[in-house]
Coordinates of C-alpha atoms and ligand atoms in Angstrom, one line a residue:
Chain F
X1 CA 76.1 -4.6 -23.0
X2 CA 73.7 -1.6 -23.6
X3 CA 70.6 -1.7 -21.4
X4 CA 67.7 -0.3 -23.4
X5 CA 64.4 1.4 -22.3
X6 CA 61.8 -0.6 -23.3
X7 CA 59.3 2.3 -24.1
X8 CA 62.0 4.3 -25.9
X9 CA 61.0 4.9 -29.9
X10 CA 65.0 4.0 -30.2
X11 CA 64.1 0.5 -28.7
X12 CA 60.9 -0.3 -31.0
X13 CA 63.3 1.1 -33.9
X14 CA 65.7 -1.4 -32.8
X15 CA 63.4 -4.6 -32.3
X16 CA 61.8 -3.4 -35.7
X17 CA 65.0 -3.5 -37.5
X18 CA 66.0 -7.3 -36.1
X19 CA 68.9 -5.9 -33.4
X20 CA 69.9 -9.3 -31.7
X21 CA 70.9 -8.1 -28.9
X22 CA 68.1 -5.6 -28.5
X23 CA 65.5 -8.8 -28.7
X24 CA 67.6 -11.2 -26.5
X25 CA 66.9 -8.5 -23.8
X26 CA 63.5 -8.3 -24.3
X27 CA 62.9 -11.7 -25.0
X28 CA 65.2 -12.7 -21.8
X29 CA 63.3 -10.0 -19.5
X30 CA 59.4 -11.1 -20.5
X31 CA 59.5 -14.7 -21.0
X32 CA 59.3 -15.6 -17.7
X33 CA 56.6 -13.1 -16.4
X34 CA 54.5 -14.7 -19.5
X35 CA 55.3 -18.3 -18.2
X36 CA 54.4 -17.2 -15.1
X37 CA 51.2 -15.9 -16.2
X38 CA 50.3 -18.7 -18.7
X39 CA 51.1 -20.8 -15.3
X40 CA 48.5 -18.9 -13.1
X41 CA 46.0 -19.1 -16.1
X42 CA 46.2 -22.4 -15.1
X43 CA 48.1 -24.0 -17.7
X44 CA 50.6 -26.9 -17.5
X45 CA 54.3 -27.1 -18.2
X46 CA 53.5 -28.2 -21.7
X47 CA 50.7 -25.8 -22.4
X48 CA 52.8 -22.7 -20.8
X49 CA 55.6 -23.3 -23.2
X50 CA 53.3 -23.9 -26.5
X51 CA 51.4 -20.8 -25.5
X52 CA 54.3 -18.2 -24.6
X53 CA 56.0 -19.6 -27.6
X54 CA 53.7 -18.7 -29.9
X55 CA 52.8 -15.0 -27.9
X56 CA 56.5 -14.4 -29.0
X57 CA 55.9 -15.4 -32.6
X58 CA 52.7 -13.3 -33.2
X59 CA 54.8 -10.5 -31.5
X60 CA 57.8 -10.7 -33.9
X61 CA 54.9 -11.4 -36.5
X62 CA 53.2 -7.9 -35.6
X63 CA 56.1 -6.0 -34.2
X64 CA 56.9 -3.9 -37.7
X65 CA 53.3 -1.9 -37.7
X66 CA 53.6 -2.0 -33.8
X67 CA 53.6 2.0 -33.5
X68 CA 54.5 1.6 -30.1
X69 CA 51.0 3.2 -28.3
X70 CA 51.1 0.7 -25.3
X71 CA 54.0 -0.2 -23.7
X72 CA 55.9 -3.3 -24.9
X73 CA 54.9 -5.1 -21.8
X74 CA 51.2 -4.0 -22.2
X75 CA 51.4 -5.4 -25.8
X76 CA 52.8 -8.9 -24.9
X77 CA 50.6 -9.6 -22.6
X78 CA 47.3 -8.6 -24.3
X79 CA 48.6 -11.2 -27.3
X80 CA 49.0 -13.7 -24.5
X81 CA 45.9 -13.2 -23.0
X82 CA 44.6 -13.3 -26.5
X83 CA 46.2 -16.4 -27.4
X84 CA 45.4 -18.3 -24.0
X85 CA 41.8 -17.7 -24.3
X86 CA 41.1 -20.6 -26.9
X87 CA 43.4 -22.7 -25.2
X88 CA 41.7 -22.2 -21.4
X89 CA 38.4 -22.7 -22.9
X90 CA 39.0 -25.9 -24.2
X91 CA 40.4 -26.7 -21.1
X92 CA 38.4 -25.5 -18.6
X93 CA 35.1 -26.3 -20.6
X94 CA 32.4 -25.6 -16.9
X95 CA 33.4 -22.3 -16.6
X96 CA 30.9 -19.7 -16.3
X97 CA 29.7 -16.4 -15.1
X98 CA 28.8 -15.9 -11.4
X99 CA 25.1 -14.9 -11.4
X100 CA 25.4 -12.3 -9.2
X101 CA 21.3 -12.2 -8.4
X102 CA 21.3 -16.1 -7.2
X103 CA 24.4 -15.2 -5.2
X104 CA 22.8 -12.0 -3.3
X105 CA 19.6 -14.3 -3.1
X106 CA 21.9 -17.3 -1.5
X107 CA 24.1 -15.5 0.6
X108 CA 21.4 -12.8 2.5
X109 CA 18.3 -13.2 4.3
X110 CA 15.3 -11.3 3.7
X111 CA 16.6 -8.6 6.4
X112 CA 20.1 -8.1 4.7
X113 CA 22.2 -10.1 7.0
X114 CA 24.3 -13.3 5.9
X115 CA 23.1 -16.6 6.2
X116 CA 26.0 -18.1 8.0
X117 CA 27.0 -21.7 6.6
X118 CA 27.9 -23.9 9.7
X119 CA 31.9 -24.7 10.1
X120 CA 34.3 -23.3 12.1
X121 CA 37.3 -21.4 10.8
X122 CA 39.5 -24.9 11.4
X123 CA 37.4 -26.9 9.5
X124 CA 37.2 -24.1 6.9
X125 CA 41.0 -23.6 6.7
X126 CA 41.4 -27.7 6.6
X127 CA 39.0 -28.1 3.6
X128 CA 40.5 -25.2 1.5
X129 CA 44.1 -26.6 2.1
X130 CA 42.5 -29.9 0.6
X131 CA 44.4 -30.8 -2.2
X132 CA 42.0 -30.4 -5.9
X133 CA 39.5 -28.2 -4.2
X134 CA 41.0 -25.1 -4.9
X135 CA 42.4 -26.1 -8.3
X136 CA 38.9 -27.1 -9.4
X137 CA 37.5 -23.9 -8.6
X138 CA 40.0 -21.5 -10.0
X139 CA 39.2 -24.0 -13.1
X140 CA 35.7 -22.7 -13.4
X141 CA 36.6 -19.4 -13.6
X142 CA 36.2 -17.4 -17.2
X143 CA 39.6 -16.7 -18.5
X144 CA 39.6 -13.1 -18.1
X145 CA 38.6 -13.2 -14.0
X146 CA 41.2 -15.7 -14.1
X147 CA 44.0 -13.6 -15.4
X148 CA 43.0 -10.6 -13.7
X149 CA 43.2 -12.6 -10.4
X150 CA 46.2 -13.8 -10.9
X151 CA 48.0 -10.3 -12.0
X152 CA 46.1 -8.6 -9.5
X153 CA 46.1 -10.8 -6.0
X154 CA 49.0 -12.8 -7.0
X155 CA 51.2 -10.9 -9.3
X156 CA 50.1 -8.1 -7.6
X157 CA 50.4 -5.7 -10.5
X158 CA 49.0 -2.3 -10.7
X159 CA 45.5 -2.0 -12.1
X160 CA 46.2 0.7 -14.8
X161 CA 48.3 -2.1 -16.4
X162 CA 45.6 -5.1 -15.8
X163 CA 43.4 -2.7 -17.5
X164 CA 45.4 -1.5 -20.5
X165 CA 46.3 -5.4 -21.2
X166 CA 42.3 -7.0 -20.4
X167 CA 41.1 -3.9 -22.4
X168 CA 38.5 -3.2 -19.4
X169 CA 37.7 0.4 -16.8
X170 CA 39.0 0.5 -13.6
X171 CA 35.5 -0.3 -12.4
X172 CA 35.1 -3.2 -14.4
X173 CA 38.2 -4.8 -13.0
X174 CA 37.3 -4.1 -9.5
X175 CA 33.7 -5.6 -10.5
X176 CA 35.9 -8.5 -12.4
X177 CA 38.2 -9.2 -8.9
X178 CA 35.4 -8.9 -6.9
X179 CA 33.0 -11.6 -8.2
X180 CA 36.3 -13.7 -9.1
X181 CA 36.7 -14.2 -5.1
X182 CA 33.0 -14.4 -4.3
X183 CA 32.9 -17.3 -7.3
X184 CA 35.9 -19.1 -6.1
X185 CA 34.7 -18.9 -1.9
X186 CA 31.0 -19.8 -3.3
X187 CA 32.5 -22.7 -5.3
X188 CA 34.8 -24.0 -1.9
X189 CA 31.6 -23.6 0.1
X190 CA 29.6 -25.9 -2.2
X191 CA 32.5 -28.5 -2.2
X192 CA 32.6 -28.5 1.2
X193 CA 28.9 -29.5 1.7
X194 CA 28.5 -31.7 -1.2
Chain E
X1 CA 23.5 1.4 9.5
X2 CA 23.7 -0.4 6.2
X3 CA 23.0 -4.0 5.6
X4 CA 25.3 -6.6 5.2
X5 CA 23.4 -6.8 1.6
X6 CA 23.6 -3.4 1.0
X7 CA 27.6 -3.4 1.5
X8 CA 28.3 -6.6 -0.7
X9 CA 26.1 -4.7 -3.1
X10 CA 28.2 -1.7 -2.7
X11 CA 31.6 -3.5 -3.1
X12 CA 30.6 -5.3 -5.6
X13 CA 29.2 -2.5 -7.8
X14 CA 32.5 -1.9 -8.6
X15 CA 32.4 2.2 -8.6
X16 CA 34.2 4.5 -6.6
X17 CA 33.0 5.0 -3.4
X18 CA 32.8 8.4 -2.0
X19 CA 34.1 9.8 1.2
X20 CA 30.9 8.9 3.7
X21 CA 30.6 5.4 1.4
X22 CA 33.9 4.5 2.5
X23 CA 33.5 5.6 6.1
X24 CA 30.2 3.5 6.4
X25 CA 31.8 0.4 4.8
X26 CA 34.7 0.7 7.6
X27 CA 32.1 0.8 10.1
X28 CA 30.3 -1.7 9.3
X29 CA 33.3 -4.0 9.2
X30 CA 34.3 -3.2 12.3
X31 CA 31.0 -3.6 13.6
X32 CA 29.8 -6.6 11.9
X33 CA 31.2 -10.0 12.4
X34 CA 29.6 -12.3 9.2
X35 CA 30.9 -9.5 7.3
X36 CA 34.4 -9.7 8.4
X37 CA 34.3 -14.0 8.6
X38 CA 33.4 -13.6 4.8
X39 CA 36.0 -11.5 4.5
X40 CA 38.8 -13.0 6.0
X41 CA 38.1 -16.9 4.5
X42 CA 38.0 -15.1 0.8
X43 CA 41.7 -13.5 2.2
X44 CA 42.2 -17.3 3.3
X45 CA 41.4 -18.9 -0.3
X46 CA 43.5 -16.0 -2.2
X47 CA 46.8 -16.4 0.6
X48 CA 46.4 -20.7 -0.2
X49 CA 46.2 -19.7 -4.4
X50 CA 49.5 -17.7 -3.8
X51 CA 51.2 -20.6 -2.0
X52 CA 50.3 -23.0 -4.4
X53 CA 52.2 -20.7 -6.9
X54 CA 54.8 -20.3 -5.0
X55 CA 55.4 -24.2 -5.0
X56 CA 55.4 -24.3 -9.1
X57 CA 58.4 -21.7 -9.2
X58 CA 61.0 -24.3 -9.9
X59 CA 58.7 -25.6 -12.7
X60 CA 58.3 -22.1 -14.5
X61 CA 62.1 -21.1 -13.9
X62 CA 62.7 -24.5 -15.8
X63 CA 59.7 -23.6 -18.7
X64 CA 60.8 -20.2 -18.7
X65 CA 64.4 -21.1 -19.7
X66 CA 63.4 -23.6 -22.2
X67 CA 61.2 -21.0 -23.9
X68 CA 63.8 -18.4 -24.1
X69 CA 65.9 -20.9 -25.9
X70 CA 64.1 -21.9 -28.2
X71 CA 62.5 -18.7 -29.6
X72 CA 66.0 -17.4 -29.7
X73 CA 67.2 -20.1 -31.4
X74 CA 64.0 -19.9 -33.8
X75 CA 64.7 -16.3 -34.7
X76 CA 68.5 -17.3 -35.3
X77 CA 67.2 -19.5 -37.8
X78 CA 64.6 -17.0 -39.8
Ligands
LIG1 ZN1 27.8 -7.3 7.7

């Protein structure tokens, strides 16, 4: 069986001009990073499968004026991200945007220092391992800190690629990553003492 | 020395930090213990988010193949 370079012109020409065997590769080699993904976007079995689904049919929808800019991989997972945004929102309906000035305000005294919340690293470890804690909180993230968390700390894929696929600078991804994890340890903290 | 503040601010700013930014950060670090604690439980929460997605593997293998047969067997039908 051929194996085909997936940024090649050859291999667009091929998908383009519906070579089986050319899309049974590609579909066999990126379905499972995309359920993977969908699955640390948060959704379920049933949502993963609807979603990645129809992120192949707006692909084979929009693969003949694909001019082949981005790599393929780039371009599936921009329509996925795309495509999951609706769905997340509706089911993740609390999200919303760490305000940066209340969490500088919260976290620092007036002479720069952190105000220290009172637990010991135990009791810290023991509440985060709690079972619904941590899913709630990754739920109230916005779906593109989400997916950038999830490529980036889990994934762990490089940030050109994040960037190319989220359509954001390097800077605004290391901004995204970095209020991402001071959102999701603000939102354990506040379980913790509620 | 900079403020615990001041390098959250830093960090979070998102820009890349020169040469004697970077050093100053690394101090601080070592020198600082809130900063590091803050640190290491925000490490913690990421390390449990990767574990719990490690568990689910089994469940995405299984997705994943059910997906790949279907849009296969979708585009054998267009
Ligand atoms: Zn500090």
């Amino acid at each position: 069986m051929t194996k085909y370079n997936f940024s090649s012109p050859e291999f667009l020409e091929k998908i383009q001009s519906q070579d089986h065997q050319a899309i049974e590769q590609l579909v066999s080699t990126y379905t499972n990073h995309l359920v993977n993904a969908a699955f640390g976007m948060g959704f379920n079995e049933s949502d993963a499968s609807e979603l990645v689904q129809t992120v192949w049919a707006t692909f084979f929808q929009k693969v003949p004026t694909f001019e082949g800019r981005s790599h393929v991989r780039t371009y599936l997972f921009g329509i996925l991200y795309n495509k999951g945004k609706e769905l997340y929102r509706e089911r993740n309906k609390h999200t919303s945007e760490l305000d940066v000035h209340t969490f500088f305000e919260d976290n620092f005294d007036d002479t720069g220092h952190w105000v220290q919340k009172p637990h010991t690293p135990d009791e810290f470890v023991n509440q985060v391992q709690t079972l619904g804690i941590i899913e709630d909180c990754l739920n109230r993230l916005p779906e593109k800190y989400r997916l950038a968390f999830h490529m980036k700390e889990i994934e762990e894929n490089n940030s050109e690629d994040i960037c190319n696929i989220l359509n954001i600078s390097a800077t605004n991804l290391r901004v995204i990553l970095y209020r991402a994890k001071a959102k999701l340890k603000d939102c354990v903290e506040r379980k913790m003492h509620a | 020395m900079k403020s615990c503040k001041e390098v959250a601010q830093l960090i979070a700013s998102g820009e890349n930090l020169g040469f004697f930014e970077k050093v100053s950060v690394k101090m601080h670090f070592i020198i600082c213990k809130g900063c590091r604690r803050y640190h290491e439980q925000q490490e913690l929460i990421v390390k449990e988010i990767k574990e719990r997605h490690d568990r689910k593997i089994s469940k995405i293998q299984k997705t994943s193949s059910e997906v790949e047969a279907k849009v296969l067997e979708n585009l054998k039908k267009d």
